[in-house]
Amino acid sequence: MEANIIEEVKTLETEVKEFANSQPYWAKYLCSEILAGNEITDVIINTSYSYLLEKLGLKEATDKAEISISYNPNASDDFKENLYFVSLTNVEGVNALTENQTIELTPNLTIIYGANGAGKSGYVRLLKNAFYSKDKGDILQNINIESGHKPISASFNLSSDGTSISLKYPGDTGNGIFNQFAVFDGDIAKKHLSIRNDFSFRPAGLQLFNEFNAALEKLNAKLYSDVQKKIIANPFADDDIFQGESEIKSFLTQLSHNSKLEELKAHLPYTDEEKAKKTQLDKQYDDLKVALAQKDKALKELQSIKTQLADRKKNLETLNLWFNQTQLAAVVSAITDCKTKENSAKKEGIEKFKTDKVQNIGSTKWKQFIQAAEKFASTQGEREYPEIGDNCLLCHQSISDDTPKNLMRSYWEYIKSVAEQEAKIANEKLVKFKDGYEKLDFNQFPETDTLTVWLKEKFEADLTKLKEELKNQATISQALISNINAKKDLPQVEVQLDLSLLDVISVEVDKDIKAFKEDEQARKLAELLKQKTYLAHKEKLEARYTDIEKLNKNLIWVNKANQFTKQSFKSQSTKTEKRLSKEYFNTDYINAFNDECEQLNGKFGIEIDAKSSDAQSNRQLFLKGKDPSAILSEGEQKVISLADFIAETNITTINKGIIFDDPVNSLDEERKSVIAERLVSISKNKQVVIFTHDLVFVSSLINYSTDKSLLHECHWIENRNGKPGQVWLRNSPTYEKVYRNSEPVKKLYTGANNDECAPEQREFLVKSGFTALRTCYEVLVINDLFKNVVQRYNERVSVDSLSSVYFDETLINELLDSFAQCCRYMEGHTHSDKYAYKKPEPSHLNEEIQRYETIRIKIRKHKKNV
């Protein structure tokens, strides 16, 4: 009978579990914690590290519980289902935003309208920093005040399955709920196009690999730290403990994790017989050493001569550097440069100071006198010295006119002039050359010097030649010093010491040293030293064996620890993530992106390079192999970046809301309409919040939402009297239905006519009433005269309503006159000569309300008759 084989259908979840189950216990434990959505705390890292040490054989094995891999699709206990952003309150310290404002949000679409400078950017910047955004940016404090800034803070009020959640910014920013909302604004549009972008909203399975690699880094850091504690320098390889050479010393020098200590232990114990033998060897060695003392003295003398030859050669090499052609030419060049710049300084300044009354104007001492006088003058007070009425610093006579005052100030300006400073710098350079030559020591072979005496005896001709060359260099040195003092740029001929003579002498010394060392008695002395050194090392080995054994154990521990290479695990993790991303995630994104391009009329031939690197999924967009931002128009770029943003947020169950800041800025009306329709469509299933200053866009959003019977609200942000960020809930320029009668105006009139209303407030309410009444007239024209055939901020024309449009010249003239009477009291409105602006009173407002009601009734009555 044929067995029924049920093949498990592979999914992202099953393949992630398969990866986790294939790991060693320590890694499997990490995967189980990550997939369960737990924060990888230090406790979890330490537990995994303990299991890793067991695996490496660095810790005794323990009984461990079986691990069962669970899978939380949201990968975080913070993430919530059925989540929506209810309101933003208690905003403080953000830009110059007005405090105590509330922005209420619907579960579907919320529109927040405001003109440029109204304060929208402040709210958006706050949302970008709290929620996910590709460009956080800094939240600025109020630049209009110098002190008293409040800390940046805000309350984010949310709801999940009927449960209220309140999070504080910035205190609760670690909460995963903040990552369930994403913000898009115009500033980051190009980042979607011009660079490779990471996917920030990914399934938990793919998030596993990135977090697993991060945990690997922490484990590796702990292991590295412990390794560093156990890695200590081998003290037994130094001569401080085991002086000289022996088998024992050789073993200790090469001590490693592979060393077999039993071979070292074979040299023990150190017996009493060996102690006695060591004493005997010490005596034999000392006696022979005395016998060889005379020969040894000669050898030491030769070794000392060799050392002195090497040291003297270094000195002479240094001298040669000062007399090569490059150096000599540099000195001449410096003299020429100094002369040139001093002449320039003289031409620019000194000539105007020359007088028969004072000698040596322009000399060095004269300049020093001027500089000293200027420094002393700066101590005479806070104001600039001298002024008329000040006393002369030398004769104490009062300065009574501008001549001495101007002369002194000319002195100060002269010593600070560019030409004088350049001359000063050039002169300082010459001084450095001069100092260098003055410090040179040409007496390298003093008569009483040991090396000089030896050379005179052995190599007199060579010594004489070197001394002659040194004398020539000394002569040139004096000439150079003289030329520097006199500033004569006379060239000098290079003179170099012949140092090959010392090399030949050194070779002869080496031959003599070798001859001494090959003596038989010296070989016997070396053998005695070898035997006594070995016994001395045995004695120290016995005393230090325990320490050596401990060092060897550390080396073995470190070697085992080094067998753990995070790279192999990281490579496996990255490779698996790449494969799974391609099969289960990147394809979803590509399909979602192409679908968005279709819905946004943005099919421009964009190619998608979706790949993974270092366990992080990412993608980049191309257009015929090029950066789209370099080819597409600004509007087309905006469409593609919107498609990219929406696609990424749509392929995850994590994201619950998206926020847009002026998503149609600089786009044409047709594109605005398309984008408005798409964003309204998204708001059916996901919370959408839109900040905009575009009235046409606002109208399109409201119309599409109304057509689809979707819950939506529009709020208005204003800058009132220099205070941006004031929020007017359920208010927008397109909400004209409230102005289909004079009720809003009557409320303002009632407030202004109150006896307790202050004059300033009364005037404000009356002006606002006339503004509202003007809007009532405009709505009367659109709604009653033109039957909404054309509406403000609405691109659609209601052709069917044309049959209801009518004109009555008498009524129209009466309406125009009433409208003009209303404008008469509006501040900021351009007034004709006929209707000059008058300061409004409540009585004026009441009169115009009655006039409006009369004309409104006439128009409607006339419509019925027609």
PDB file of C-alpha atoms in Angstrom, residues 298-463:
ATOM      1  CA  ALA A 298      90.888  43.678  24.843  1.00  0.00           C
ATOM      2  CA  LEU A 299      87.650  42.300  23.393  1.00  0.00           C
ATOM      3  CA  LYS A 300      85.596  44.774  25.389  1.00  0.00           C
ATOM      4  CA  GLU A 301      87.803  47.614  24.174  1.00  0.00           C
ATOM      5  CA  LEU A 302      87.212  46.590  20.566  1.00  0.00           C
ATOM      6  CA  GLN A 303      83.463  46.323  21.161  1.00  0.00           C
ATOM      7  CA  SER A 304      83.499  49.779  22.745  1.00  0.00           C
ATOM      8  CA  ILE A 305      85.449  51.191  19.777  1.00  0.00           C
ATOM      9  CA  LYS A 306      82.885  49.711  17.397  1.00  0.00           C
ATOM     10  CA  THR A 307      80.063  51.367  19.300  1.00  0.00           C
ATOM     11  CA  GLN A 308      81.878  54.705  19.339  1.00  0.00           C
ATOM     12  CA  LEU A 309      82.546  54.466  15.592  1.00  0.00           C
ATOM     13  CA  ALA A 310      78.821  53.982  14.930  1.00  0.00           C
ATOM     14  CA  ASP A 311      77.876  56.926  17.201  1.00  0.00           C
ATOM     15  CA  ARG A 312      80.504  59.231  15.689  1.00  0.00           C
ATOM     16  CA  LYS A 313      79.368  58.346  12.189  1.00  0.00           C
ATOM     17  CA  LYS A 314      75.819  59.465  13.057  1.00  0.00           C
ATOM     18  CA  ASN A 315      77.215  62.821  14.248  1.00  0.00           C
ATOM     19  CA  LEU A 316      79.178  63.302  11.040  1.00  0.00           C
ATOM     20  CA  GLU A 317      76.166  62.365   8.900  1.00  0.00           C
ATOM     21  CA  THR A 318      74.251  65.151  10.645  1.00  0.00           C
ATOM     22  CA  LEU A 319      77.043  67.642   9.893  1.00  0.00           C
ATOM     23  CA  ASN A 320      77.032  66.650   6.212  1.00  0.00           C
ATOM     24  CA  LEU A 321      73.356  67.606   5.974  1.00  0.00           C
ATOM     25  CA  TRP A 322      74.227  71.225   6.835  1.00  0.00           C
ATOM     26  CA  PHE A 323      76.779  71.470   3.994  1.00  0.00           C
ATOM     27  CA  ASN A 324      75.129  69.755   1.044  1.00  0.00           C
ATOM     28  CA  GLN A 325      74.281  71.870  -1.979  1.00  0.00           C
ATOM     29  CA  THR A 326      70.527  71.925  -1.243  1.00  0.00           C
ATOM     30  CA  GLN A 327      71.061  73.307   2.258  1.00  0.00           C
ATOM     31  CA  LEU A 328      73.625  75.891   1.111  1.00  0.00           C
ATOM     32  CA  ALA A 329      71.317  77.074  -1.662  1.00  0.00           C
ATOM     33  CA  ALA A 330      68.469  77.379   0.860  1.00  0.00           C
ATOM     34  CA  VAL A 331      70.589  79.721   3.011  1.00  0.00           C
ATOM     35  CA  VAL A 332      71.443  81.951   0.039  1.00  0.00           C
ATOM     36  CA  SER A 333      67.788  81.994  -1.013  1.00  0.00           C
ATOM     37  CA  ALA A 334      66.706  82.969   2.517  1.00  0.00           C
ATOM     38  CA  ILE A 335      69.217  85.860   2.566  1.00  0.00           C
ATOM     39  CA  THR A 336      67.960  87.125  -0.794  1.00  0.00           C
ATOM     40  CA  ASP A 337      64.342  86.839   0.327  1.00  0.00           C
ATOM     41  CA  CYS A 338      65.023  88.707   3.570  1.00  0.00           C
ATOM     42  CA  LYS A 339      66.803  91.551   1.757  1.00  0.00           C
ATOM     43  CA  THR A 340      63.959  91.865  -0.717  1.00  0.00           C
ATOM     44  CA  LYS A 341      61.275  91.987   1.957  1.00  0.00           C
ATOM     45  CA  GLU A 342      63.214  94.399   4.165  1.00  0.00           C
ATOM     46  CA  ASN A 343      63.623  96.724   1.186  1.00  0.00           C
ATOM     47  CA  SER A 344      59.881  96.471   0.542  1.00  0.00           C
ATOM     48  CA  ALA A 345      59.141  97.298   4.160  1.00  0.00           C
ATOM     49  CA  LYS A 346      61.525 100.211   3.995  1.00  0.00           C
ATOM     50  CA  LYS A 347      59.903 101.603   0.858  1.00  0.00           C
ATOM     51  CA  GLU A 348      56.402 101.195   2.274  1.00  0.00           C
ATOM     52  CA  GLY A 349      56.989 102.734   5.651  1.00  0.00           C
ATOM     53  CA  ILE A 350      60.384 103.891   6.859  1.00  0.00           C
ATOM     54  CA  GLU A 351      60.968 106.672   4.335  1.00  0.00           C
ATOM     55  CA  LYS A 352      58.045 108.716   5.621  1.00  0.00           C
ATOM     56  CA  PHE A 353      59.503 108.692   9.140  1.00  0.00           C
ATOM     57  CA  LYS A 354      63.016 109.954   8.237  1.00  0.00           C
ATOM     58  CA  THR A 355      63.999 113.295   9.769  1.00  0.00           C
ATOM     59  CA  ASP A 356      67.119 115.284  10.536  1.00  0.00           C
ATOM     60  CA  LYS A 357      66.123 115.376  14.177  1.00  0.00           C
ATOM     61  CA  VAL A 358      66.544 111.632  14.845  1.00  0.00           C
ATOM     62  CA  GLN A 359      69.282 109.363  13.543  1.00  0.00           C
ATOM     63  CA  ASN A 360      69.037 105.691  12.410  1.00  0.00           C
ATOM     64  CA  ILE A 361      65.346 105.708  11.531  1.00  0.00           C
ATOM     65  CA  GLY A 362      64.463 102.217  10.238  1.00  0.00           C
ATOM     66  CA  SER A 363      67.260 100.418  12.089  1.00  0.00           C
ATOM     67  CA  THR A 364      66.590  97.277  14.118  1.00  0.00           C
ATOM     68  CA  LYS A 365      66.972  99.150  17.399  1.00  0.00           C
ATOM     69  CA  TRP A 366      64.572 101.821  16.170  1.00  0.00           C
ATOM     70  CA  LYS A 367      61.985  99.126  15.356  1.00  0.00           C
ATOM     71  CA  GLN A 368      62.491  97.515  18.768  1.00  0.00           C
ATOM     72  CA  PHE A 369      61.962 100.933  20.382  1.00  0.00           C
ATOM     73  CA  ILE A 370      58.693 101.444  18.436  1.00  0.00           C
ATOM     74  CA  GLN A 371      57.436  97.956  19.315  1.00  0.00           C
ATOM     75  CA  ALA A 372      58.230  98.431  23.007  1.00  0.00           C
ATOM     76  CA  ALA A 373      56.524 101.829  23.016  1.00  0.00           C
ATOM     77  CA  GLU A 374      53.398 100.364  21.405  1.00  0.00           C
ATOM     78  CA  LYS A 375      53.159  97.572  23.973  1.00  0.00           C
ATOM     79  CA  PHE A 376      53.619 100.056  26.860  1.00  0.00           C
ATOM     80  CA  ALA A 377      51.036 102.405  25.319  1.00  0.00           C
ATOM     81  CA  SER A 378      48.441  99.600  25.340  1.00  0.00           C
ATOM     82  CA  THR A 379      48.626  99.555  29.164  1.00  0.00           C
ATOM     83  CA  GLN A 380      47.616 103.230  29.559  1.00  0.00           C
ATOM     84  CA  GLY A 381      43.854 102.624  29.584  1.00  0.00           C
ATOM     85  CA  GLU A 382      40.909 101.173  27.694  1.00  0.00           C
ATOM     86  CA  ARG A 383      40.812 103.822  24.960  1.00  0.00           C
ATOM     87  CA  GLU A 384      43.361 104.027  22.170  1.00  0.00           C
ATOM     88  CA  TYR A 385      46.566 105.937  22.973  1.00  0.00           C
ATOM     89  CA  PRO A 386      47.400 108.707  22.179  1.00  0.00           C
ATOM     90  CA  GLU A 387      44.592 111.242  22.083  1.00  0.00           C
ATOM     91  CA  ILE A 388      44.749 115.047  22.373  1.00  0.00           C
ATOM     92  CA  GLY A 389      45.398 115.818  26.042  1.00  0.00           C
ATOM     93  CA  ASP A 390      47.363 112.596  26.768  1.00  0.00           C
ATOM     94  CA  ASN A 391      50.922 112.950  28.052  1.00  0.00           C
ATOM     95  CA  CYS A 392      54.005 111.809  26.166  1.00  0.00           C
ATOM     96  CA  LEU A 393      55.304 108.482  27.526  1.00  0.00           C
ATOM     97  CA  LEU A 394      58.919 109.837  27.623  1.00  0.00           C
ATOM     98  CA  CYS A 395      58.809 113.563  28.420  1.00  0.00           C
ATOM     99  CA  HIS A 396      55.366 113.628  30.100  1.00  0.00           C
ATOM    100  CA  GLN A 397      54.478 116.763  28.124  1.00  0.00           C
ATOM    101  CA  SER A 398      50.828 117.101  27.132  1.00  0.00           C
ATOM    102  CA  ILE A 399      50.003 116.258  23.498  1.00  0.00           C
ATOM    103  CA  SER A 400      48.229 119.389  22.355  1.00  0.00           C
ATOM    104  CA  ASP A 401      47.750 118.887  18.611  1.00  0.00           C
ATOM    105  CA  ASP A 402      47.329 116.151  15.973  1.00  0.00           C
ATOM    106  CA  THR A 403      50.943 116.106  14.709  1.00  0.00           C
ATOM    107  CA  PRO A 404      52.527 113.971  17.479  1.00  0.00           C
ATOM    108  CA  LYS A 405      49.306 111.999  17.882  1.00  0.00           C
ATOM    109  CA  ASN A 406      49.210 111.076  14.190  1.00  0.00           C
ATOM    110  CA  LEU A 407      52.956 110.321  14.159  1.00  0.00           C
ATOM    111  CA  MET A 408      52.622 107.807  17.014  1.00  0.00           C
ATOM    112  CA  ARG A 409      49.609 106.127  15.420  1.00  0.00           C
ATOM    113  CA  SER A 410      51.554 105.909  12.157  1.00  0.00           C
ATOM    114  CA  TYR A 411      54.312 104.140  14.106  1.00  0.00           C
ATOM    115  CA  TRP A 412      51.804 101.573  15.434  1.00  0.00           C
ATOM    116  CA  GLU A 413      50.359 101.009  11.948  1.00  0.00           C
ATOM    117  CA  TYR A 414      53.826 100.618  10.487  1.00  0.00           C
ATOM    118  CA  ILE A 415      54.958  97.843  12.845  1.00  0.00           C
ATOM    119  CA  LYS A 416      51.735  95.955  12.111  1.00  0.00           C
ATOM    120  CA  SER A 417      51.978  96.349   8.327  1.00  0.00           C
ATOM    121  CA  VAL A 418      52.110  93.312   6.032  1.00  0.00           C
ATOM    122  CA  ALA A 419      55.492  94.267   4.548  1.00  0.00           C
ATOM    123  CA  GLU A 420      57.058  94.690   7.967  1.00  0.00           C
ATOM    124  CA  GLN A 421      55.607  91.380   9.154  1.00  0.00           C
ATOM    125  CA  GLU A 422      56.882  89.579   6.068  1.00  0.00           C
ATOM    126  CA  ALA A 423      60.322  91.114   6.604  1.00  0.00           C
ATOM    127  CA  LYS A 424      60.193  90.032  10.222  1.00  0.00           C
ATOM    128  CA  ILE A 425      59.298  86.434   9.299  1.00  0.00           C
ATOM    129  CA  ALA A 426      62.069  86.323   6.667  1.00  0.00           C
ATOM    130  CA  ASN A 427      64.567  87.632   9.218  1.00  0.00           C
ATOM    131  CA  GLU A 428      63.443  85.028  11.791  1.00  0.00           C
ATOM    132  CA  LYS A 429      64.078  82.330   9.202  1.00  0.00           C
ATOM    133  CA  LEU A 430      67.642  83.632   8.761  1.00  0.00           C
ATOM    134  CA  VAL A 431      68.120  83.663  12.525  1.00  0.00           C
ATOM    135  CA  LYS A 432      67.148  79.964  12.648  1.00  0.00           C
ATOM    136  CA  PHE A 433      69.758  79.166   9.995  1.00  0.00           C
ATOM    137  CA  LYS A 434      72.338  81.172  11.888  1.00  0.00           C
ATOM    138  CA  ASP A 435      71.526  79.501  15.218  1.00  0.00           C
ATOM    139  CA  GLY A 436      71.797  76.091  13.566  1.00  0.00           C
ATOM    140  CA  TYR A 437      75.297  76.752  12.206  1.00  0.00           C
ATOM    141  CA  GLU A 438      76.450  78.327  15.477  1.00  0.00           C
ATOM    142  CA  LYS A 439      75.467  75.201  17.396  1.00  0.00           C
ATOM    143  CA  LEU A 440      77.371  72.814  15.120  1.00  0.00           C
ATOM    144  CA  ASP A 441      80.244  70.974  16.833  1.00  0.00           C
ATOM    145  CA  PHE A 442      83.232  70.496  14.504  1.00  0.00           C
ATOM    146  CA  ASN A 443      85.468  69.151  17.268  1.00  0.00           C
ATOM    147  CA  GLN A 444      84.396  65.572  16.681  1.00  0.00           C
ATOM    148  CA  PHE A 445      87.785  64.104  17.461  1.00  0.00           C
ATOM    149  CA  PRO A 446      89.151  65.747  20.662  1.00  0.00           C
ATOM    150  CA  GLU A 447      92.762  64.845  21.445  1.00  0.00           C
ATOM    151  CA  THR A 448      91.942  63.129  24.768  1.00  0.00           C
ATOM    152  CA  ASP A 449      88.961  61.205  23.383  1.00  0.00           C
ATOM    153  CA  THR A 450      89.286  57.372  23.542  1.00  0.00           C
ATOM    154  CA  LEU A 451      88.285  56.913  19.920  1.00  0.00           C
ATOM    155  CA  THR A 452      90.639  59.708  18.765  1.00  0.00           C
ATOM    156  CA  VAL A 453      93.606  58.131  20.592  1.00  0.00           C
ATOM    157  CA  TRP A 454      92.747  54.715  19.099  1.00  0.00           C
ATOM    158  CA  LEU A 455      92.356  56.106  15.557  1.00  0.00           C
ATOM    159  CA  LYS A 456      95.593  58.080  15.836  1.00  0.00           C
ATOM    160  CA  GLU A 457      97.385  54.854  16.723  1.00  0.00           C
ATOM    161  CA  LYS A 458      95.677  52.589  14.167  1.00  0.00           C
ATOM    162  CA  PHE A 459      94.374  54.817  11.309  1.00  0.00           C
ATOM    163  CA  GLU A 460      96.209  58.156  11.570  1.00  0.00           C
ATOM    164  CA  ALA A 461      95.936  59.085   7.887  1.00  0.00           C
ATOM    165  CA  ASP A 462      92.182  58.600   7.857  1.00  0.00           C
ATOM    166  CA  LEU A 463      91.832  60.604  11.060  1.00  0.00           C
TER     167      LEU A 463
END
